[in-house]
Amino acid sequence: MDRVQKLKDFLQKTPNDSFLRHALALEYIKAGDDKAAREEFEGLLTHDPGYVGSYYHLAKLLERTATTEEAIAAYEKGIEQAKKAGDMHALGELRGAYEELIF
């Protein structure tokens, strides 16, 4: 069984598991399915806006698919959430990627 299907099976048991949803989105990226990855990240962040690591990956996906304004918005929201969480590591990564994009 492939990883995407395994993660989907796990999510049937625990549909609101943010870690599993993040992992599924990353697997979609690996498989080249940016649309499904974006949907998964966006659904995850709607349900759990404090899952800071997903903002970086969503924004990178948006950059890669030439939706720059949406990528900027994802970085900004991630920066805000990282500050709230006191996650200085994530904050630094998000800021660095954000600044690289806008400057």
Short mmCIF file of C-alpha atoms in Angstrom, two decimals:
data_model
loop_
_atom_site.label_atom_id
_atom_site.label_comp_id
_atom_site.label_asym_id
_atom_site.label_seq_id
_atom_site.Cartn_x
_atom_site.Cartn_y
_atom_site.Cartn_z
CA MET A 1 0.00 0.00 0.00
CA ASP A 2 1.37 3.42 -0.84
CA ARG A 3 1.97 6.13 1.73
CA VAL A 4 -0.90 8.34 0.57
CA GLN A 5 -3.39 5.52 1.02
CA LYS A 6 -1.97 4.58 4.42
CA LEU A 7 -2.31 8.16 5.61
CA LYS A 8 -5.86 8.35 4.29
CA ASP A 9 -6.69 5.14 6.16
CA PHE A 10 -5.27 6.59 9.39
CA LEU A 11 -7.25 9.79 8.82
CA GLN A 12 -10.48 7.84 8.56
CA LYS A 13 -9.94 6.87 12.21
CA THR A 14 -8.75 10.31 13.34
CA PRO A 15 -9.90 12.86 10.72
CA ASN A 16 -8.76 15.90 12.70
CA ASP A 17 -5.19 14.74 13.30
CA SER A 18 -3.12 17.70 12.16
CA PHE A 19 0.12 15.73 11.98
CA LEU A 20 -1.45 13.15 9.64
CA ARG A 21 -3.01 15.85 7.47
CA HIS A 22 0.34 17.65 7.21
CA ALA A 23 2.07 14.39 6.31
CA LEU A 24 -0.58 13.64 3.67
CA ALA A 25 -0.10 17.08 2.10
CA LEU A 26 3.66 16.49 1.93
CA GLU A 27 3.08 13.12 0.28
CA TYR A 28 0.85 14.79 -2.31
CA ILE A 29 3.69 17.21 -3.06
CA LYS A 30 6.10 14.31 -3.50
CA ALA A 31 3.61 12.69 -5.86
CA GLY A 32 3.33 15.90 -7.90
CA ASP A 33 -0.29 16.57 -6.92
CA ASP A 34 -0.06 20.23 -5.94
CA LYS A 35 -3.82 20.71 -6.06
CA ALA A 36 -4.48 17.98 -3.49
CA ALA A 37 -1.57 19.20 -1.35
CA ARG A 38 -2.92 22.74 -1.36
CA GLU A 39 -6.41 21.56 -0.42
CA GLU A 40 -5.01 19.46 2.41
CA PHE A 41 -2.85 22.28 3.80
CA GLU A 42 -5.69 24.79 3.56
CA GLY A 43 -8.14 22.41 5.24
CA LEU A 44 -5.63 21.69 7.97
CA LEU A 45 -4.94 25.36 8.64
CA THR A 46 -8.64 26.19 8.67
CA HIS A 47 -9.17 23.51 11.31
CA ASP A 48 -5.92 24.12 13.21
CA PRO A 49 -4.49 27.58 12.48
CA GLY A 50 -1.80 27.04 15.10
CA TYR A 51 -0.13 24.22 13.17
CA VAL A 52 2.69 26.55 12.25
CA GLY A 53 4.85 24.26 10.08
CA SER A 54 2.17 23.95 7.44
CA TYR A 55 2.27 27.65 6.57
CA TYR A 56 5.83 27.35 5.29
CA HIS A 57 5.05 24.36 3.07
CA LEU A 58 1.81 25.87 1.78
CA ALA A 59 3.56 29.15 0.96
CA LYS A 60 6.40 27.34 -0.84
CA LEU A 61 3.81 25.40 -2.87
CA LEU A 62 2.05 28.67 -3.74
CA GLU A 63 5.36 30.24 -4.78
CA ARG A 64 6.11 27.27 -7.01
CA THR A 65 2.70 27.48 -8.67
CA ALA A 66 3.09 31.23 -9.34
CA THR A 67 0.46 32.44 -6.91
CA THR A 68 2.79 34.93 -5.27
CA GLU A 69 0.19 37.09 -3.53
CA GLU A 70 -1.32 34.03 -1.87
CA ALA A 71 2.16 32.83 -0.88
CA ILE A 72 2.84 36.20 0.75
CA ALA A 73 -0.45 35.95 2.65
CA ALA A 74 0.41 32.42 3.82
CA TYR A 75 3.82 33.55 5.06
CA GLU A 76 2.27 36.51 6.87
CA LYS A 77 -0.34 34.36 8.58
CA GLY A 78 2.35 31.82 9.51
CA ILE A 79 4.55 34.57 10.97
CA GLU A 80 1.61 35.78 13.04
CA GLN A 81 0.87 32.26 14.31
CA ALA A 82 4.54 31.52 15.05
CA LYS A 83 4.70 34.69 17.16
CA LYS A 84 1.57 33.65 19.06
CA ALA A 85 3.05 30.21 19.69
CA GLY A 86 6.47 31.59 20.65
CA ASP A 87 8.03 29.31 18.04
CA MET A 88 11.18 31.25 17.25
CA HIS A 89 12.60 28.59 14.92
CA ALA A 90 9.50 28.55 12.71
CA LEU A 91 9.31 32.33 12.92
CA GLY A 92 12.85 32.63 11.60
CA GLU A 93 12.23 30.22 8.73
CA LEU A 94 8.98 31.90 7.75
CA ARG A 95 10.49 35.38 7.91
CA GLY A 96 13.52 34.33 5.89
CA ALA A 97 11.41 32.78 3.13
CA TYR A 98 8.99 35.72 3.20
CA GLU A 99 11.76 38.29 2.89
CA GLU A 100 13.41 36.32 0.10
CA LEU A 101 10.13 36.38 -1.79
CA ILE A 102 9.25 40.04 -1.35
CA PHE A 103 12.72 41.60 -1.76
#
